[in-house]
Coordinates of C-alpha atoms and ligand atoms in Angstrom, one line a residue:
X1 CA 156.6 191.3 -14.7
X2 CA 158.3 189.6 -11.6
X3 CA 158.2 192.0 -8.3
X4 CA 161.7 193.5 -7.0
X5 CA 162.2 192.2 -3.9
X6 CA 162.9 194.9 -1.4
X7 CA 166.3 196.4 -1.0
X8 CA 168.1 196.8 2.2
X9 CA 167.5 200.1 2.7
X10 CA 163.9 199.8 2.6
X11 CA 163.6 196.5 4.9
X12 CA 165.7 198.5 7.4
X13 CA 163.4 201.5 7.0
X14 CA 160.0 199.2 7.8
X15 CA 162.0 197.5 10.5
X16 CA 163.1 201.0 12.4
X17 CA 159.0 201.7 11.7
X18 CA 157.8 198.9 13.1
X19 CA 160.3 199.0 15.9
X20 CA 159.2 202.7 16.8
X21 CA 155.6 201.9 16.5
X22 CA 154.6 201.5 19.5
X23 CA 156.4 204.7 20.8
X24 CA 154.0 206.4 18.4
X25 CA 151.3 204.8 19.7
X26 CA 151.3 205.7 23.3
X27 CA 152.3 209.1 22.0
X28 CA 148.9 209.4 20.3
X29 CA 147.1 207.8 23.4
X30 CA 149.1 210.6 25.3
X31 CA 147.1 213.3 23.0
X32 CA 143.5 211.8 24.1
X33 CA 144.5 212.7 28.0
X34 CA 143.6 216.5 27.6
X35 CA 140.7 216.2 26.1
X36 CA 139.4 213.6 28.5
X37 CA 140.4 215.9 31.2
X38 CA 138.8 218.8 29.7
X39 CA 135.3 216.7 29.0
X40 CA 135.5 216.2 32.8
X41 CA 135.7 219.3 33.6
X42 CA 133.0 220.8 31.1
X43 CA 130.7 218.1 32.6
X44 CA 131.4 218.8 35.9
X45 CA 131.9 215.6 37.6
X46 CA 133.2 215.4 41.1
X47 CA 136.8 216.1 41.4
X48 CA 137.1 213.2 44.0
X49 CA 135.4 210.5 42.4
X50 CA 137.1 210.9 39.0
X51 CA 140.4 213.7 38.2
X52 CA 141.6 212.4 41.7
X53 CA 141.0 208.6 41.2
X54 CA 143.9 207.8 38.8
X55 CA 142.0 204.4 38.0
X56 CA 139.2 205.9 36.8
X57 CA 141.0 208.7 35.0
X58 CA 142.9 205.9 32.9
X59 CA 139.9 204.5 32.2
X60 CA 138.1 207.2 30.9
X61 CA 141.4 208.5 29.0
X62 CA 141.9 204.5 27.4
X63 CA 138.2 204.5 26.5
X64 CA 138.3 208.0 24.6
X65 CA 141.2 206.6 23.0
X66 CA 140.1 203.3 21.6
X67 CA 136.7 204.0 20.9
X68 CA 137.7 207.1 19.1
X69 CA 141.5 206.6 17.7
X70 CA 142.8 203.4 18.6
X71 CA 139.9 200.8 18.2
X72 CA 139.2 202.0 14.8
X73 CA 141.9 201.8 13.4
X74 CA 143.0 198.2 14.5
X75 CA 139.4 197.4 13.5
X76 CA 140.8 198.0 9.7
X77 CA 143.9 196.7 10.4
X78 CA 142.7 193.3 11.5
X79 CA 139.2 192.9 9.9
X80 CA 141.0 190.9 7.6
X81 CA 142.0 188.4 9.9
X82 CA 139.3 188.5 12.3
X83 CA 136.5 188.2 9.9
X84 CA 137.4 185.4 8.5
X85 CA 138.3 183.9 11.7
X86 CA 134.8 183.9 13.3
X87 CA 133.6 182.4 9.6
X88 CA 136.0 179.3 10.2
X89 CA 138.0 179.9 7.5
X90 CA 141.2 180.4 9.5
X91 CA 144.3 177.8 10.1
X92 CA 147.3 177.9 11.6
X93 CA 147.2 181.3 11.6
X94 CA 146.9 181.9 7.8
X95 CA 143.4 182.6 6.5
X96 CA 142.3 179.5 3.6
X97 CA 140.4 179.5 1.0
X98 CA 137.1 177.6 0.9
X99 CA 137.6 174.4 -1.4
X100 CA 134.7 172.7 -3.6
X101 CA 133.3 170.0 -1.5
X102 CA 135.2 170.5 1.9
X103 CA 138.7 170.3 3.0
X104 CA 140.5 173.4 4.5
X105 CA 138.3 176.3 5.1
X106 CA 135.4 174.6 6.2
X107 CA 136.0 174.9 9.9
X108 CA 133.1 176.0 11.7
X109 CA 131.5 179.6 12.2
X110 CA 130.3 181.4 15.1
X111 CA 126.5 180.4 16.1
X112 CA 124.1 179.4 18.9
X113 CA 124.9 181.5 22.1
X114 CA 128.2 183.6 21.6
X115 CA 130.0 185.3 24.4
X116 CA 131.7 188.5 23.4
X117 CA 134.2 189.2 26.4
X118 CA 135.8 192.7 26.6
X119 CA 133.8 194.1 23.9
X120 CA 134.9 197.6 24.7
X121 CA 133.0 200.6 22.4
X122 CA 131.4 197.7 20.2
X123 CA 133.8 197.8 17.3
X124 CA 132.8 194.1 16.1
X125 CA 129.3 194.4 16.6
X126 CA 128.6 195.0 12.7
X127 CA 131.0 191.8 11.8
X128 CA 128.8 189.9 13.4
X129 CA 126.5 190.2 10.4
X130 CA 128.9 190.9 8.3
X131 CA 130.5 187.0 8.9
X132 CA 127.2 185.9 6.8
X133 CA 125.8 184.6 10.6
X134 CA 122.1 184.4 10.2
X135 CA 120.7 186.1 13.0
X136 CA 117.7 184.6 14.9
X137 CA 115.1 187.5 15.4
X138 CA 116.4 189.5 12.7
X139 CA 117.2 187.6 10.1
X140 CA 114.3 185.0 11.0
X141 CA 114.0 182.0 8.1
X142 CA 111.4 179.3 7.6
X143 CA 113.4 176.5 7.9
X144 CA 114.6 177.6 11.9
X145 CA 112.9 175.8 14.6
X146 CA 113.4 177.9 18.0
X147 CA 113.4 175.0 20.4
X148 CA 115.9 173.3 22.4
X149 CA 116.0 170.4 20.5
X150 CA 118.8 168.5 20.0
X151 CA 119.1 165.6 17.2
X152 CA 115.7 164.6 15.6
X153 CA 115.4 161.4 13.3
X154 CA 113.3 161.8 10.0
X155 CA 112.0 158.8 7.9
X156 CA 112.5 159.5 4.0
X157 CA 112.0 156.6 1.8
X158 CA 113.2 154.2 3.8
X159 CA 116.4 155.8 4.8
X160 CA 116.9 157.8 8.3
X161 CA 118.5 160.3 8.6
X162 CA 119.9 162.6 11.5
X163 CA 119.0 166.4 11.1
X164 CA 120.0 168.6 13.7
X165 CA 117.4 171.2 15.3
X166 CA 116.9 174.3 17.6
X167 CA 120.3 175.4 19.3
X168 CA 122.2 172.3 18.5
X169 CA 121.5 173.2 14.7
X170 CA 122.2 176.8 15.1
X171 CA 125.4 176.2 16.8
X172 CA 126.9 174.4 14.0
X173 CA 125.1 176.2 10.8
X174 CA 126.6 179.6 12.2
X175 CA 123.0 181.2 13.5
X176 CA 123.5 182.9 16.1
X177 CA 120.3 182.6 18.9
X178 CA 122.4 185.4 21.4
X179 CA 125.7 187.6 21.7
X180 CA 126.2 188.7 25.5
X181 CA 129.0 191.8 25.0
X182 CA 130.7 190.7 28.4
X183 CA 132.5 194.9 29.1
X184 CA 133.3 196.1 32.6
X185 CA 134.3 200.0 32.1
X186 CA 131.7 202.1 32.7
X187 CA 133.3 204.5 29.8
X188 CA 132.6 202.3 26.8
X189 CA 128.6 201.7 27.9
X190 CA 127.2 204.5 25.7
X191 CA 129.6 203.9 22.8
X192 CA 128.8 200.1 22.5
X193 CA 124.8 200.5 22.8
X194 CA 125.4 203.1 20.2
X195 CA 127.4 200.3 17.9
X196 CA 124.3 197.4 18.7
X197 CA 121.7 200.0 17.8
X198 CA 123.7 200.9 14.4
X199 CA 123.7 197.6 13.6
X200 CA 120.1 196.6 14.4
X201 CA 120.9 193.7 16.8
X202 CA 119.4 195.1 19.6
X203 CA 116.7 192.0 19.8
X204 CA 120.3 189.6 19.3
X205 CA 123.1 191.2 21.6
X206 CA 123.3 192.0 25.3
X207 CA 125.5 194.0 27.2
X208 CA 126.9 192.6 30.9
X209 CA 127.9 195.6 32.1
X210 CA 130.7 193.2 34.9
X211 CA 133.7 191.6 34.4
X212 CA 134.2 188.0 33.6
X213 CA 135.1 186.8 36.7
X214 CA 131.3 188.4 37.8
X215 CA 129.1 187.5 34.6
X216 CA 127.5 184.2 36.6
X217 CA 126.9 186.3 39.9
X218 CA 123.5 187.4 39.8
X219 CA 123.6 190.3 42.3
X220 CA 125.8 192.0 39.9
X221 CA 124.0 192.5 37.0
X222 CA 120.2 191.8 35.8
X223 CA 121.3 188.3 33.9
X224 CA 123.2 185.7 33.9
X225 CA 125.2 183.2 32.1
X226 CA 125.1 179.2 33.2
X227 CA 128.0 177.7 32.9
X228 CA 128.5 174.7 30.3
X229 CA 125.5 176.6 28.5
X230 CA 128.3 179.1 25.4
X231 CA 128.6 177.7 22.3
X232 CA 131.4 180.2 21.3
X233 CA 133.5 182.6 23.0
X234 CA 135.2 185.3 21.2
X235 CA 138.6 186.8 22.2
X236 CA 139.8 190.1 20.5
X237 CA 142.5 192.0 22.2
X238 CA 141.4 191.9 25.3
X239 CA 143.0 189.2 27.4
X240 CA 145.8 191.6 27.5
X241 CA 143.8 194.0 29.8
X242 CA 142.1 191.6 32.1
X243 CA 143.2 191.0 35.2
X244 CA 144.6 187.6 36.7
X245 CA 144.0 185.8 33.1
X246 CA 144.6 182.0 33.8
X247 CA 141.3 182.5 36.4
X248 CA 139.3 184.0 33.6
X249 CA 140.4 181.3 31.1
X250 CA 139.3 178.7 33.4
X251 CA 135.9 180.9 33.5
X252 CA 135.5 180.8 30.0
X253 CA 136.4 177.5 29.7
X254 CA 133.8 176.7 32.0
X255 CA 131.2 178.7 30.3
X256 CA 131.7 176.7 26.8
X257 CA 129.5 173.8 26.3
X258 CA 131.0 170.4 25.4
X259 CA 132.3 170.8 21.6
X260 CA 132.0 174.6 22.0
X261 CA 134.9 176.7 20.2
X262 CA 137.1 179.9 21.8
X263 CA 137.8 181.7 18.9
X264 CA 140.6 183.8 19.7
X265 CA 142.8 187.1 18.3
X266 CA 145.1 188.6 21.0
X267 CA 148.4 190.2 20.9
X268 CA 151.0 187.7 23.4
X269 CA 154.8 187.6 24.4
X270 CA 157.3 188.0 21.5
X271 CA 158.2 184.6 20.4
X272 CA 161.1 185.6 18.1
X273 CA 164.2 185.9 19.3
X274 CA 165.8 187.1 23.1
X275 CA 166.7 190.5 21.4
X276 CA 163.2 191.3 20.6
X277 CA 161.9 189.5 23.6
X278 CA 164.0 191.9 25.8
X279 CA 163.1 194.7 23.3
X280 CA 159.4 194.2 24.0
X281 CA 159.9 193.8 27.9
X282 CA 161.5 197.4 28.0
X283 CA 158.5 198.8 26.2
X284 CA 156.4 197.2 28.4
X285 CA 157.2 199.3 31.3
X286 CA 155.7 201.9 29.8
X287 CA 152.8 200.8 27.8
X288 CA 150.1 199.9 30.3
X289 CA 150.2 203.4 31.9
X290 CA 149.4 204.8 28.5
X291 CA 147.1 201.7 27.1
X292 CA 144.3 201.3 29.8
X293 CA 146.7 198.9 32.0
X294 CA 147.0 196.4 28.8
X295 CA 150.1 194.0 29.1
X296 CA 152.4 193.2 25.9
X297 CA 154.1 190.2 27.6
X298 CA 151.3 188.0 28.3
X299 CA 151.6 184.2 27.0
X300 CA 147.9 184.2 26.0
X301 CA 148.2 180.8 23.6
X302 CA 149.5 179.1 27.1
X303 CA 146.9 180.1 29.4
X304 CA 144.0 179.0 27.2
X305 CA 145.5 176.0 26.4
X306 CA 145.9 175.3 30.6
X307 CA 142.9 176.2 30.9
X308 CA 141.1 172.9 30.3
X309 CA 141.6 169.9 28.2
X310 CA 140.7 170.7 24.4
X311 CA 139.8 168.1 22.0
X312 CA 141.3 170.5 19.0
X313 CA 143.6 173.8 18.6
X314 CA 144.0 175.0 15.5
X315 CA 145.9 178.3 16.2
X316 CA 148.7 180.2 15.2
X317 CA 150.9 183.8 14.5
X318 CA 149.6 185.6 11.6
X319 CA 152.0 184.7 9.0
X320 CA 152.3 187.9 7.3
X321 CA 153.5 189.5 11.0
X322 CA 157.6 190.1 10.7
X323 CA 160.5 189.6 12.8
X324 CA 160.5 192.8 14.2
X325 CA 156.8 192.9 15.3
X326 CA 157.1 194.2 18.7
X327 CA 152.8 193.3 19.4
X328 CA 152.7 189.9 17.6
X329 CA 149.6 188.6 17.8
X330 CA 148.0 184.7 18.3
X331 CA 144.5 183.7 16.4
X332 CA 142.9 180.4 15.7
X333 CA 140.1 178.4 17.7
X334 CA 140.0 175.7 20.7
X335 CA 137.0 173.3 20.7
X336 CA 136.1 171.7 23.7
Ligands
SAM1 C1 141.8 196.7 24.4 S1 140.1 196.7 24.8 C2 139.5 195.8 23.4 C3 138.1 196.0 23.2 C4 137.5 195.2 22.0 N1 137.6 193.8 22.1 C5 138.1 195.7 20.7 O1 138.8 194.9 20.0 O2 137.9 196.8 20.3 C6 140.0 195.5 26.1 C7 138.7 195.5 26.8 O3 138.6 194.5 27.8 C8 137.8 195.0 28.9 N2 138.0 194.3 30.1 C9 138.9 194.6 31.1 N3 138.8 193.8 32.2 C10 137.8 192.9 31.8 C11 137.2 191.8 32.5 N4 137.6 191.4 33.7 N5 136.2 191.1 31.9 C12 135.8 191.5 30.6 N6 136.3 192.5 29.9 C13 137.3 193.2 30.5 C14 138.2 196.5 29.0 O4 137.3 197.2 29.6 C15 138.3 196.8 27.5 O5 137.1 197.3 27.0

């Protein structure tokens, strides 16, 4: 039987919802400043270094927030995109469905060395897996060679042929050799060692405990990161809360090897129309005091595209998102 399409009363209704969303939304962060304040005070911090340092008191608040409200539930409401995304199987925004013997939906995977930035309580950790990523040292295989090598040339009955090896291969067959979980605040440390050890990939991913703009400084943490040396970088909703963005897209940038992709999901600027453009501004002079500092106006697709010169961008707005989206989002991949 064909589907009604909606009457007017009930696109107005989801309109005036999704319009008033994001009211909701801060009022619900508003509920997780209480509680932060009374866990301060039942553990006795020092006043000074923490209830009188507003920074550090948002930061505590937005990290009780997303890792126990928030995150969670944009996990479920975006798992459908995002998974798929870090499989390849996204384009233009839309997810596509794998065809028999290539075509759309065979893009390329995560693999090789993958850098997490802004990985906040950890709430993609499991997807990792859950992408089908074979992951070297815990889901070892025979046929893996851990080495370096690149391309190797093997003889069979007269014929050569090129077979990839070591990183090289694992970079392309969506094996991943290492995750570094690139996340600054102090407040989401315990949350997203909790989420690696849940998932088992303790031997796999690594917490940076620095920003971006720090992860090649070795004086600030017990690591470090070469540049040209990333196969992929992974984006999710958190170019919004980092500060000066073009510098940290140029970081990134720098970070990816040659033919390395930036996969990326982040909410951006409203696109639509100057009603909802000027709609979303107004909100926005509120929502960083209740979100952690995160900005709704950024024009995230821009700044990685300036970052550097890209030999592909396949990206895109979720095409399910409506008109009166008021945190439209941008997802695809940029390969270097
Ligand atoms: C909105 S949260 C998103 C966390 C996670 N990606 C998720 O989807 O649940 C943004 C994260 O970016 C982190 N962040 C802020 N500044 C950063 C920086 N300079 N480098 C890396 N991460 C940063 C914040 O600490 C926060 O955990």
């Amino acid at each position: 039987m064909p589907t009604q399409p909606p009457t007017l009363l009930t696109r107005t209704a989801l309109a005036i919802t999704g319009l008033l969303g994001p009211w909701s939304f801060m009022l619900l962060s508003l509920s997780y400043l209480p509680p932060t304040i009374l866990r301060l005070l039942q553990a006795q911090q020092p006043l000074t270094t923490t209830l009188l340092s507003p920074a550090r008191l948002q930061e505590l608040w937005f990290s009780e927030f997303w890792s126990r409200a928030a995150g969670p539930g944009v996990r479920g409401g975006a798992g459908d995109k995002v998974v798929p995304l870090l499989q390849g199987r996204t384009s233009g925004g839309a997810v596509v469905v794998e065809e028999e013997g290539g075509g759309k939906g065979k893009g390329k995977g995560i693999g090789g060395v993958v850098l997490e930035v802004g990985a906040g309580a950890g709430l993609w950790v499991d997807v990792y897996k859950a992408v089908g990523c074979r992951i070297q040292g815990v889901d070892d295989d025979d046929d893996y060679d851990d080495d370096d090598g690149d391309n190797e040339e093997e003889e069979e009955e007269g014929v050569r042929k090129r077979k990839t090896t070591g990183a090289a291969a694992a970079a392309t067959s969506g094996r991943i050799t290492r995750i570094y979980g690139v996340e600054p605040s102090p407040g989401q440390h315990a949350h997203l060692a909790r989420a690696i050890a849940t998932a088992g990939m303790e031997a796999v991913y690594r917490v940076a405990p620095v920003g971006i703009e720090d992860l090649a400084d070795g004086t600030k943490w017990d690591g470090r990161v070469e540049k040209g040396s990333v196969d992929c970088v992974v984006t999710i909703l958190c170019l919004c809360s980092i500060p000066e963005p073009e510098r940290c897209a140029r970081e990134l940038y720098g970070y990816l090897k040659k033919g390395g992709r930036w996969y990326v999901y982040e909410h951006v600027r409203c696109g639509h129309s100057w009603y909802m453009r000027a709609y979303q501004r107004f909100v926005n002079l509120f929502w960083p005091f209740f979100l952690g500092g995160c900005q709704l106006t950024r024009p995230t697709e821009a700044t990685i595209r300036a970052a550097g010169p890209w030999a592909e961008i396949d990206v895109g707005q979720p095409v399910a998102e409506p008109w009166f989206q008021v945190v439209p989002h941008v997802m695809g991949v940029f390969t270097k």
